[in-house]
CSV table of C-alpha atoms and ligand atoms in Angstrom, one decimal:
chain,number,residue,atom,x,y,z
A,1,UNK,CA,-39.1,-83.9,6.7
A,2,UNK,CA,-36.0,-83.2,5.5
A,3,UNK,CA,-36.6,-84.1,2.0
A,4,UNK,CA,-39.3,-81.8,2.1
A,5,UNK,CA,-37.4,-78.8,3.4
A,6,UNK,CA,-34.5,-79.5,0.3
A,7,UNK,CA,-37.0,-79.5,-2.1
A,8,UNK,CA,-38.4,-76.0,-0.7
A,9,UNK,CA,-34.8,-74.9,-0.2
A,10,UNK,CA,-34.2,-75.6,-4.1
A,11,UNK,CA,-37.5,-74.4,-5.5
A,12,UNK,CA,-37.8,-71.2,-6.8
A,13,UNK,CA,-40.3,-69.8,-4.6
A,14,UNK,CA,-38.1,-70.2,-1.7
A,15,UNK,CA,-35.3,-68.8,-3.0
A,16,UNK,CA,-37.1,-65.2,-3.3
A,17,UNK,CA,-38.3,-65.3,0.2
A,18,UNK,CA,-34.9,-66.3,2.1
A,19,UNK,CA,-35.2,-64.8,5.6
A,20,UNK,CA,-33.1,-61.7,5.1
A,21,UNK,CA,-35.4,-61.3,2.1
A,22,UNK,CA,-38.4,-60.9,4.1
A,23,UNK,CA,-40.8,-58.0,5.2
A,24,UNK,CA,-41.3,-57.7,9.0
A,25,UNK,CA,-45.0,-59.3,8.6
A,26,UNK,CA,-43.9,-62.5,6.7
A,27,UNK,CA,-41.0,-63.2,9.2
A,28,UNK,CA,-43.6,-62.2,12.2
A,29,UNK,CA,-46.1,-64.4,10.9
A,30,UNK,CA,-43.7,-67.3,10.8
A,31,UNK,CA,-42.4,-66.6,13.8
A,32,UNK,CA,-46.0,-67.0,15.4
A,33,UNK,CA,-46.9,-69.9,13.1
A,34,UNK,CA,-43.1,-71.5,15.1
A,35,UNK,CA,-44.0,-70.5,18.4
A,36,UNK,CA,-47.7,-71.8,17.8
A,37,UNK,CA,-46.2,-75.2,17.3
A,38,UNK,CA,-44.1,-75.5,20.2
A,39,UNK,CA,-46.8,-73.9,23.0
A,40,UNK,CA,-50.2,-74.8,23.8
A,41,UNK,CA,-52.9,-72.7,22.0
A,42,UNK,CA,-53.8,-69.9,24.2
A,43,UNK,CA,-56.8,-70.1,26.8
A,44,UNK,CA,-59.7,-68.7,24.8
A,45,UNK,CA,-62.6,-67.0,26.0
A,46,UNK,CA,-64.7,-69.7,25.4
A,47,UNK,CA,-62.5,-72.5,27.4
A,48,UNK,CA,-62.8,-69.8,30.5
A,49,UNK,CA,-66.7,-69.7,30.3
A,50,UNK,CA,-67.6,-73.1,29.1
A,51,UNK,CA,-64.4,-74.7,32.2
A,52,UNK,CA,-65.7,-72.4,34.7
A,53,UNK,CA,-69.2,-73.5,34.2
A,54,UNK,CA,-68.8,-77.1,34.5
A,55,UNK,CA,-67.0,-76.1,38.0
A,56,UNK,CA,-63.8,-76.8,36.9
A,57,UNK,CA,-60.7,-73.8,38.6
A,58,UNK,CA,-57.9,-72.0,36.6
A,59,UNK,CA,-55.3,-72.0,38.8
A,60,UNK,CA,-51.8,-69.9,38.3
A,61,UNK,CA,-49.3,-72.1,40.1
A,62,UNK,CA,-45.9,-70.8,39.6
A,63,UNK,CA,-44.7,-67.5,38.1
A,64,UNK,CA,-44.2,-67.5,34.5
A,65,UNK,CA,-45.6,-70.6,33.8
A,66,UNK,CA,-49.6,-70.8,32.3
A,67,UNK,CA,-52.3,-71.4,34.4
A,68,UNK,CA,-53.8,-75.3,34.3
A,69,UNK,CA,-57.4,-76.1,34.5
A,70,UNK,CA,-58.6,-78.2,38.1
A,71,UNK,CA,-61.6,-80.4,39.6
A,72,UNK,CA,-62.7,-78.8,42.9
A,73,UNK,CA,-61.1,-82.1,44.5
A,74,UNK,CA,-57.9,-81.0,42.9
A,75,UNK,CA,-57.9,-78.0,44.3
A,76,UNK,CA,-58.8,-79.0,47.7
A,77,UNK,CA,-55.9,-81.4,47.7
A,78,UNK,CA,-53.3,-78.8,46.6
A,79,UNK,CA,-55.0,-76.8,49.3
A,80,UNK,CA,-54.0,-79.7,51.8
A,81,UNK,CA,-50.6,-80.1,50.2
A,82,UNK,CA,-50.2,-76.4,51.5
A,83,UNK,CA,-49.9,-75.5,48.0
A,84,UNK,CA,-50.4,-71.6,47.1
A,85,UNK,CA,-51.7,-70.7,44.3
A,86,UNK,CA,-53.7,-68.0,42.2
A,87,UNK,CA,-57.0,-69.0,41.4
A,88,UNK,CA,-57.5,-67.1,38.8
A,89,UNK,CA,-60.6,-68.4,37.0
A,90,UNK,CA,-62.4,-64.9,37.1
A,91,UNK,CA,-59.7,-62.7,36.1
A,92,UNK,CA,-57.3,-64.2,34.0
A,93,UNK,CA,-59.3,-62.5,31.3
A,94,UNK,CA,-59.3,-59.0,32.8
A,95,UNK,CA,-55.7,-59.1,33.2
A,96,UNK,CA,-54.8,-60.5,29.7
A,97,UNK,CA,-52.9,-56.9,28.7
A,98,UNK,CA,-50.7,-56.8,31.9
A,99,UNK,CA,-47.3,-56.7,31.5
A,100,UNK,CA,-46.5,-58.4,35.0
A,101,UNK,CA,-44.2,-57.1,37.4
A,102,UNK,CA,-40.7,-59.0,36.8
A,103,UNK,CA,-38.7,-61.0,40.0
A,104,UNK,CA,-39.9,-61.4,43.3
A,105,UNK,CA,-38.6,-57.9,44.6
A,106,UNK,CA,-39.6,-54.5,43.4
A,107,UNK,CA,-37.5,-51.1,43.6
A,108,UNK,CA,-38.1,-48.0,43.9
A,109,UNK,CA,-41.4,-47.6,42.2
A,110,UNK,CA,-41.7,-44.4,44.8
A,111,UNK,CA,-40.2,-42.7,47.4
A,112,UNK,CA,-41.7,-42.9,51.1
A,113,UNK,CA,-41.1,-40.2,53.8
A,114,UNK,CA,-39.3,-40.7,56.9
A,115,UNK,CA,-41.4,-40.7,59.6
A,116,UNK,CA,-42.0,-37.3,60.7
A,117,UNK,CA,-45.1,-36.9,63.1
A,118,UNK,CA,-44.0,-39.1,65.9
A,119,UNK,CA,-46.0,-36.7,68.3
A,120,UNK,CA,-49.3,-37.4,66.8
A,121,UNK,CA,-48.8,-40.8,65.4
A,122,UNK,CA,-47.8,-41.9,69.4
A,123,UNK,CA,-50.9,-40.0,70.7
A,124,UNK,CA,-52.9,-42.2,68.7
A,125,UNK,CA,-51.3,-45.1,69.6
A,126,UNK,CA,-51.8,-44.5,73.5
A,127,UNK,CA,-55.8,-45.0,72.4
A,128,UNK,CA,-55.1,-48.5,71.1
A,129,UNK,CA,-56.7,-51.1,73.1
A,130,UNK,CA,-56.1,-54.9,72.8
A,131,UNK,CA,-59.9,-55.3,74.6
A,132,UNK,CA,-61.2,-54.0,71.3
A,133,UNK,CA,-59.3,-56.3,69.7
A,134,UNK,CA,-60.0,-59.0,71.6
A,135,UNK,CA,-63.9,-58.7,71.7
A,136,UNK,CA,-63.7,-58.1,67.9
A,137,UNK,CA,-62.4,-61.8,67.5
A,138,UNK,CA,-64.1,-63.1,69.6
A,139,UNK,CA,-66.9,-62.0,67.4
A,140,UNK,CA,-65.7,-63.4,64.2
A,141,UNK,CA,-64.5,-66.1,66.2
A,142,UNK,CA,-67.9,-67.0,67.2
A,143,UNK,CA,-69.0,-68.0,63.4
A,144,UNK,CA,-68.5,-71.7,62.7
A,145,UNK,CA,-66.2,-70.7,60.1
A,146,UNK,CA,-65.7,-67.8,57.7
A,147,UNK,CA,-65.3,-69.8,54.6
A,148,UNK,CA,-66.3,-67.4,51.6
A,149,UNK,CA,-68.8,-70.2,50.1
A,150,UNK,CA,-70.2,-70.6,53.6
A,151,UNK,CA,-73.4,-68.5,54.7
A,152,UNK,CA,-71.3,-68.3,58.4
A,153,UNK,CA,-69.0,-66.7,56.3
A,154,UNK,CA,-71.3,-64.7,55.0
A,155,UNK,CA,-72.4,-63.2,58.0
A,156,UNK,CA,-68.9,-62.5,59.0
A,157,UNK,CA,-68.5,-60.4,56.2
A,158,UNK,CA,-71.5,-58.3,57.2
A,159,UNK,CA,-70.1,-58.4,60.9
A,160,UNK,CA,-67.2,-56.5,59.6
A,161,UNK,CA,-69.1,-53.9,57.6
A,162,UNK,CA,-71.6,-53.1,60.7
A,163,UNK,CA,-68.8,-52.7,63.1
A,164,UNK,CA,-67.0,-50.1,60.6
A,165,UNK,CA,-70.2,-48.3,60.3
A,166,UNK,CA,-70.5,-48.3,64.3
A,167,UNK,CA,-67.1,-46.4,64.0
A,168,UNK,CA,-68.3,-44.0,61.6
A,169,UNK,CA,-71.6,-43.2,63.5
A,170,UNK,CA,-69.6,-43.0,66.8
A,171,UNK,CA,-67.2,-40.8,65.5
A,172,UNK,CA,-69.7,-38.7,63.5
A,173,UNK,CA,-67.8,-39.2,60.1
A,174,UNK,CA,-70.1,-38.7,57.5
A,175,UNK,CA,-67.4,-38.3,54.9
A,176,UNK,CA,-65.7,-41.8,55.6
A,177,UNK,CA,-67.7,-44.6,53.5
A,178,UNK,CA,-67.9,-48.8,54.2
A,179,UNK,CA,-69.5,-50.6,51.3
A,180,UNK,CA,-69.0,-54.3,49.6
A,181,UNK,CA,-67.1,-55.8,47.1
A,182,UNK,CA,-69.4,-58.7,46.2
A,183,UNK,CA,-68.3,-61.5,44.4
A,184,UNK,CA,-69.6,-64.5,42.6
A,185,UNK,CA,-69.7,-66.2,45.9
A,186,UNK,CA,-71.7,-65.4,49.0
A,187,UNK,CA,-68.8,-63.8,51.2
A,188,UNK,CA,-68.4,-60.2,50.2
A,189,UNK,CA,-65.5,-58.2,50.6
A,190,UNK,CA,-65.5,-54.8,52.6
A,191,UNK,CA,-63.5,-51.9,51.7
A,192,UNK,CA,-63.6,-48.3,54.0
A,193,UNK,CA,-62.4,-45.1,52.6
A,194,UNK,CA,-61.5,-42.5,54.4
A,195,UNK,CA,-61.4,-39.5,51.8
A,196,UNK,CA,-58.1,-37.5,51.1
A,197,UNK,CA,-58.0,-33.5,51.0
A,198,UNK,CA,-56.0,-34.0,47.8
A,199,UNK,CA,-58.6,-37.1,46.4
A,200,UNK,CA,-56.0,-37.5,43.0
A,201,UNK,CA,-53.3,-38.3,45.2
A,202,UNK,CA,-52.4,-42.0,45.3
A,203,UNK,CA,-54.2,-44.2,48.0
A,204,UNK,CA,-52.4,-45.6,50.9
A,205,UNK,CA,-54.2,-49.2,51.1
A,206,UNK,CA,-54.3,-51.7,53.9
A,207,UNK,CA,-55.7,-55.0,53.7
A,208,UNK,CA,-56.2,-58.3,55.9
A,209,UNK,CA,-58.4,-61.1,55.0
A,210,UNK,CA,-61.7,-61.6,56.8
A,211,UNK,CA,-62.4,-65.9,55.5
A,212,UNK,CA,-61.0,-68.9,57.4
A,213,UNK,CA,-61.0,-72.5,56.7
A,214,UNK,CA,-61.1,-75.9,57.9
A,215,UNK,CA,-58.8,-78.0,55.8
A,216,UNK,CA,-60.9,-81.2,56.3
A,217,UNK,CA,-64.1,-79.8,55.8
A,218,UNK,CA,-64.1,-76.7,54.2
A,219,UNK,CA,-67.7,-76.0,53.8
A,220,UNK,CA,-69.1,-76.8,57.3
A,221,UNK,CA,-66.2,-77.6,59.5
A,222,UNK,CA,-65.2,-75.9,62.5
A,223,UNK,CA,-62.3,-72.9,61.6
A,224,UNK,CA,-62.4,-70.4,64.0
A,225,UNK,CA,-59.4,-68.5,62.4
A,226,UNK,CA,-58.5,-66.8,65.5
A,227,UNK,CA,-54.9,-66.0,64.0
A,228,UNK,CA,-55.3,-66.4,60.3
A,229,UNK,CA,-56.6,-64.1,59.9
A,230,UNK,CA,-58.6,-63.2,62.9
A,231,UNK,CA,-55.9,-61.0,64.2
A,232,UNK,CA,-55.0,-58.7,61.1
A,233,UNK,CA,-58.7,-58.6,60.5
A,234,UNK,CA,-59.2,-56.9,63.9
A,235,UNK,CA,-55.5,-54.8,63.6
A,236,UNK,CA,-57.5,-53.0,60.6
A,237,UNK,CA,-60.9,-52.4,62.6
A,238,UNK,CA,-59.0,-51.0,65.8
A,239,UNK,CA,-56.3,-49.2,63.4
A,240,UNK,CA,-59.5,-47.6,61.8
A,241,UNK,CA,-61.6,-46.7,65.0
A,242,UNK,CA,-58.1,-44.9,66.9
A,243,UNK,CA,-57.9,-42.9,63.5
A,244,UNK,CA,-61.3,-42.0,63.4
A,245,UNK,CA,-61.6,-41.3,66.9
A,246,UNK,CA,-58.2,-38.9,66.9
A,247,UNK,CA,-60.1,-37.0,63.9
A,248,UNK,CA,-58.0,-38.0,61.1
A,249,UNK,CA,-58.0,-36.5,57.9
A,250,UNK,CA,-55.9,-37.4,55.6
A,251,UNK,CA,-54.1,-35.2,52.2
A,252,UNK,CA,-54.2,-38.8,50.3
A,253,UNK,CA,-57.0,-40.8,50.1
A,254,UNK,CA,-56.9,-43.9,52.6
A,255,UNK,CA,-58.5,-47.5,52.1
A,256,UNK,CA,-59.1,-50.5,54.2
A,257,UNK,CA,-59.8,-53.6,53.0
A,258,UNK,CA,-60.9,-57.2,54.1
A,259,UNK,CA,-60.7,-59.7,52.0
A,260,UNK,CA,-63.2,-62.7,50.8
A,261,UNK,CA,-61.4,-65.8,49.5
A,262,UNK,CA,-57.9,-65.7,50.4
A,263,UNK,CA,-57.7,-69.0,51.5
A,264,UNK,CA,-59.3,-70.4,48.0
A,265,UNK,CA,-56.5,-68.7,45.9
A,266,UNK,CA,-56.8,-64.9,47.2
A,267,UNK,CA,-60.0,-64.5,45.1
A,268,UNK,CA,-61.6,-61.1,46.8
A,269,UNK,CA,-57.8,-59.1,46.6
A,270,UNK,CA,-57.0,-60.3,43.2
A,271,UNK,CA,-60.6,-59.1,42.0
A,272,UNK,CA,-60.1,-56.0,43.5
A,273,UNK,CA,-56.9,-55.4,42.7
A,274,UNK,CA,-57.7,-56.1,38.7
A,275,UNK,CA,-60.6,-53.8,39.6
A,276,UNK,CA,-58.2,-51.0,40.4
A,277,UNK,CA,-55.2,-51.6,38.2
A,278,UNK,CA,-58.1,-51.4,35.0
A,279,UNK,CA,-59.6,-48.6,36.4
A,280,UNK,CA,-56.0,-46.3,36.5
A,281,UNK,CA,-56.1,-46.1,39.7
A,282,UNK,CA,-52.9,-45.1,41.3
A,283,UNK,CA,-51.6,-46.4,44.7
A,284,UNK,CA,-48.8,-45.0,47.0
A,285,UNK,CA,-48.2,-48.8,48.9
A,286,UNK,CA,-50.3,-51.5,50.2
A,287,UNK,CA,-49.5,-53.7,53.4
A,288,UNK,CA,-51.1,-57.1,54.4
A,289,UNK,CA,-51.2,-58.1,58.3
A,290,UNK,CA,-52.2,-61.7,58.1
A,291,UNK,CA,-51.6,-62.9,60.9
A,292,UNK,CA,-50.2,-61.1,64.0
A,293,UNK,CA,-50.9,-62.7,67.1
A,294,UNK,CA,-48.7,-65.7,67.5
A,295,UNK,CA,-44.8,-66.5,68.1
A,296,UNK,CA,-43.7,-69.5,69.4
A,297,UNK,CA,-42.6,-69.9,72.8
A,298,UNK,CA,-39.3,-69.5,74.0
A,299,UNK,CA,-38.4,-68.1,70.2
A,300,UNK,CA,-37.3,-64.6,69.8
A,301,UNK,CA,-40.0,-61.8,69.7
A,302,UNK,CA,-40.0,-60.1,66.5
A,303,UNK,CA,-41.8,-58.4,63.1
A,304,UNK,CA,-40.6,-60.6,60.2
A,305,UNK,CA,-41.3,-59.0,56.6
A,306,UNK,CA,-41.9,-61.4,54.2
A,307,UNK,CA,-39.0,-60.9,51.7
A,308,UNK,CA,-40.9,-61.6,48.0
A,309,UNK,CA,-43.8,-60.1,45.8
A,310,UNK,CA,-43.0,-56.7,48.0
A,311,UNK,CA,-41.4,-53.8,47.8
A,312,UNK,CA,-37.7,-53.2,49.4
A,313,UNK,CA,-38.2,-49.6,49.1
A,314,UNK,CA,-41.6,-50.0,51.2
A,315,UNK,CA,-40.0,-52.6,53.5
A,316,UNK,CA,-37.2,-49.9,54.2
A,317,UNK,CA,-40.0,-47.7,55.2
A,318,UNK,CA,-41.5,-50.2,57.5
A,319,UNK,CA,-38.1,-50.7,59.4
A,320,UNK,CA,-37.9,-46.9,59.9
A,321,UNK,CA,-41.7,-47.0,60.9
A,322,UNK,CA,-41.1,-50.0,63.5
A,323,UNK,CA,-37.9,-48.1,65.0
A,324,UNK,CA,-40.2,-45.4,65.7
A,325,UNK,CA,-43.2,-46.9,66.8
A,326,UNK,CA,-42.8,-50.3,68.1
A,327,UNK,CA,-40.8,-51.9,70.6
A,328,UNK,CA,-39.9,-55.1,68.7
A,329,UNK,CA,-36.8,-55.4,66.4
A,330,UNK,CA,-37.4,-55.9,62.5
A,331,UNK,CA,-36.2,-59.2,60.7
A,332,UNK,CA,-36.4,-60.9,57.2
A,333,UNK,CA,-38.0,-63.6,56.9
A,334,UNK,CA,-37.4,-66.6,54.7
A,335,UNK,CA,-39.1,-66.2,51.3
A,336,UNK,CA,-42.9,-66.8,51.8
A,337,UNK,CA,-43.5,-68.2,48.2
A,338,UNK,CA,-45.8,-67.7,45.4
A,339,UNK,CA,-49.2,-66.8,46.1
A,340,UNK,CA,-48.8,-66.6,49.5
A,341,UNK,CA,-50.7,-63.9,50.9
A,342,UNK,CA,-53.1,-60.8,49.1
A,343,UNK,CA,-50.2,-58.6,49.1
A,344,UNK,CA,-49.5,-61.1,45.7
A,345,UNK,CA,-52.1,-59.8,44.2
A,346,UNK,CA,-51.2,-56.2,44.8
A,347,UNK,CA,-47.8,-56.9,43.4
A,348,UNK,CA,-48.6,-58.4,40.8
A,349,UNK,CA,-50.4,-55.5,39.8
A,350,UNK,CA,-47.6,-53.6,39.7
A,351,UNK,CA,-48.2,-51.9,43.1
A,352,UNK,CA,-46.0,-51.5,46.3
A,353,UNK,CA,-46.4,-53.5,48.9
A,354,UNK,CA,-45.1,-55.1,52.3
A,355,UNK,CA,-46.3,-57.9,54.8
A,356,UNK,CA,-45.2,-58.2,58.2
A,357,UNK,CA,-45.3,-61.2,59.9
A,358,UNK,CA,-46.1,-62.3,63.3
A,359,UNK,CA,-42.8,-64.5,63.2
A,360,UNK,CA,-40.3,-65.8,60.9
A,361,UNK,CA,-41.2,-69.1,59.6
A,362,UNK,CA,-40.9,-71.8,61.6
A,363,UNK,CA,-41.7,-69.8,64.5
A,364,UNK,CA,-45.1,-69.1,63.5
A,365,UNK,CA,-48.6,-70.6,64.1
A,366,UNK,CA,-49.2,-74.4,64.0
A,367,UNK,CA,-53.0,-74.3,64.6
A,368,UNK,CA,-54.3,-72.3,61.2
A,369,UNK,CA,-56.4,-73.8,58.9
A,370,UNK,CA,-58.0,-76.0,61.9
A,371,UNK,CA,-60.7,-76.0,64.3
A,372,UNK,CA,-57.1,-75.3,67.0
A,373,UNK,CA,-56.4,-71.7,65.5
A,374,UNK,CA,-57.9,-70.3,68.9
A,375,UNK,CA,-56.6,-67.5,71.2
A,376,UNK,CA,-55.8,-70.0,73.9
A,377,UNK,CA,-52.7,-71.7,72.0
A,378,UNK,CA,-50.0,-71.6,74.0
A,379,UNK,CA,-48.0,-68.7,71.7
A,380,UNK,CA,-50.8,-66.1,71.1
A,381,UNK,CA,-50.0,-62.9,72.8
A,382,UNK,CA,-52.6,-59.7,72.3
A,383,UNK,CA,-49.3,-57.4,73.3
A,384,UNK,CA,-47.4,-59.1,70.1
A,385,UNK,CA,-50.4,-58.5,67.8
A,386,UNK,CA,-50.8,-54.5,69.1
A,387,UNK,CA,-47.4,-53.9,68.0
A,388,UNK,CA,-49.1,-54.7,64.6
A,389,UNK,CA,-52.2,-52.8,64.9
A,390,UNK,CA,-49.3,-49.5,66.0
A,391,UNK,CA,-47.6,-50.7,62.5
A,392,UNK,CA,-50.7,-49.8,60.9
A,393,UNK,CA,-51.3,-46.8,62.5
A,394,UNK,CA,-47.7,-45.4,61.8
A,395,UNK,CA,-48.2,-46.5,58.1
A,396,UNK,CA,-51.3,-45.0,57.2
A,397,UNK,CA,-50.7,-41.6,59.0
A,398,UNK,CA,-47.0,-41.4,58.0
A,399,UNK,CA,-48.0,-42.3,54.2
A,400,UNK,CA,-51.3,-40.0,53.9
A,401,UNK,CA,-51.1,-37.2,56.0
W,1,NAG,C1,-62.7,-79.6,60.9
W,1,NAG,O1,-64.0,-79.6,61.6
W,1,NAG,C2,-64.3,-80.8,62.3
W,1,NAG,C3,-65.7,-80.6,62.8
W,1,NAG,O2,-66.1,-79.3,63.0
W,1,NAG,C4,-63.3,-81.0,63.4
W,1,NAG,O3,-63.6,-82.2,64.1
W,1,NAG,C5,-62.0,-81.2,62.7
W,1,NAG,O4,-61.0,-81.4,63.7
W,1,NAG,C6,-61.6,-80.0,61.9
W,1,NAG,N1,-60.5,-80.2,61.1
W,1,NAG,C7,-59.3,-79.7,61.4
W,1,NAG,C8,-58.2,-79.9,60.4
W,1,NAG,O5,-59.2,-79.0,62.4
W,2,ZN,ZN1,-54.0,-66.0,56.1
């Protein structure tokens, strides 16, 4: 090598193109040709289509770093490893132009209110009602599992969507919409909108996810999913029927969403989120309740936010929104990691988003991912998970009005 670079160095032909010599597109192009050498070739379209049809998973594993191709058996056992991760096999393609949102805590993207219309927001909150809640689960409970490649988890998904449109009938809203997200999969997503007055304004978004899993037995094994994510599932249904029922319309346009696939690598939000961020559309904040209904016993009672991939300026929000509305005192929680919840994919988006927790880590539930994540572990408390469902309310009427 290094004879070869003297004899370039002395020839002629070098000695007109010395760097300082060179036009921006000759130094670019060497730069490339460099940088080319020391990285991987870039995933093609190809490799994404002709991968993706032999079954094999494009997973994003850490931030910064390229996603790596895995077997479904891979997957599973990174899965079991309680590894989090970004399965991004259907969108890294669609996202290719983003310019990704950098660190693990975003500021003041935009400013949120104080909260200002306690009278109305606690009037609405009297309405709540944990039995709701509770017969709610104990229909989505009920399905073997909700796995999103499951036909159990199918019906789930269509569970969800009938029991919004009961809402919307009961409370004569003809203007407020439920449809699907549907994926490549069988387990749709559902997203209701209530309209805004102002429909440019940016939406107010919150989103639990509706799929649960059995970590031995994905496919046909018993995952009730009671707290993951049973509970924020049914915060969102009875946060949308007390709105509804109160008459609630909104300046900004509102949106609840559950999501299909978040246990597989948060494939319904990140699809939907890419969906958005491509089509312009603009968001005031998104919040994720996953999981709301446990604390462990004799442990403090609290609301922990999760303290990365959110906003602080949002998170200072929900502390003011908490003081006003709930009873239980706000704390940080330990970093949640990478992929660990849909309000990743928000982020990532470049969006604003929070995620209270039912507990900090540590203190939270043992049982999910098995056929144990039931209402009767000792732990699970409907009065904990309401103050969650009154978080919801606060942050949708506070944010929208
Ligand atoms: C998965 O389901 C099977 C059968 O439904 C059950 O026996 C097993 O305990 C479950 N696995 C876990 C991790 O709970
Ligand atoms: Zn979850």
């Amino acid at each position: 090598m290094d004879s070869v670079l003297l004899f370039f160095y002395r020839s002629p032909v070098f000695a007109r193109t010395t760097l300082a010599n060179m036009k921006f597109p000759q130094l670019l192009s060497l730069l490339l040709v460099s940088l080319a050498a020391v990285h991987a070739a870039p995933i093609s379209h190809d490799e994404v289509v002709s991968n993706a049809a032999k079954g094999l998973r494009l997973l994003s594993l850490s931030e910064g770093a390229d996603p790596v191709w895995k077997t479904p058996d891979e997957v599973l056992d990174l899965m079991r490893a309680g590894t989090k991760f970004f399965d991004v096999t259907e969108v890294f393609e669609d996202q290719k132009d983003w310019v990704k949102p950098e660190g693990k805590v975003m500021k003041s993207v935009e400013a949120f209110p104080t909260p200002s219309h306690q009278t109305s927001v606690k009037s609405i909150i009297s309405t709540l009602s944990t039995s709701n809640m509770n017969s709610n689960l104990a229909s989505l409970t009920a399905f073997n599992n909700r796995y999103y490649k499951s036909s159990t988890g199918a019906s789930a998904s269509t569970f969800i969507q009938s029991k919004v449109q009961s809402y919307i009938d009961t409370y004569s809203r003809s203007d407020v919409t439920v449809s699907l997200f549907s994926h490549s999969w069988v387990q749709s997503s559902i997203i209701a909108k209530i309209p805004g007055s102002t429909p440019s304004n940016p939406i107010v978004i919150v989103g639990a996810h509706m799929d649960s899993i059995n970590l031995s037995n994905p496919t046909s094994g018993r995952a009730p999913g009671a707290d993951d994510d049973g509970t924020g599932t049914v915060n969102l249904l009875e946060t949308f029927r007390a709105l509804l029922a109160a008459g609630f319309k909104p300046t900004s346009p509102v949106e609840f969403h559950w999501y299909s696939g978040e246990e597989a690598g948060l494939l319904g939000s990140q699809a939907i989120a890419t969906n958005y961020k491509n089509a312009g559309k603009k968001l005031k904040a998104f919040m994720e309740l996953d999981m709301s209904g446990y604390f462990k016993p004799g442990s403090k009672e609290v609301i922990a936010l999760e303290a990365d991939y959110i906003s602080a300026d949002l998170n200072t929000f929900l502390r003011a929104l908490a003081a006003a509305y709930s009873t239980l005192p706000v704390t940080m929680d330990t970093p949640c990691g990478y992929a660990c919840s849909d309000h990743a994919s928000w982020y990532n988006a470049g969006y604003a988003t929070s995620f209270p927790y039912e507990a900090v880590t540590g203190n939270d539930d043992p049982q999910i991912h098995s056929a144990g994540d039931t209402t009767s572990v000792s732990g699970f408390s409907w009065t904990h998970s309401l103050e969650f469902t009154k978080l919801a309310v606060g942050f949708v009427y506070e944010l929208a009005i």
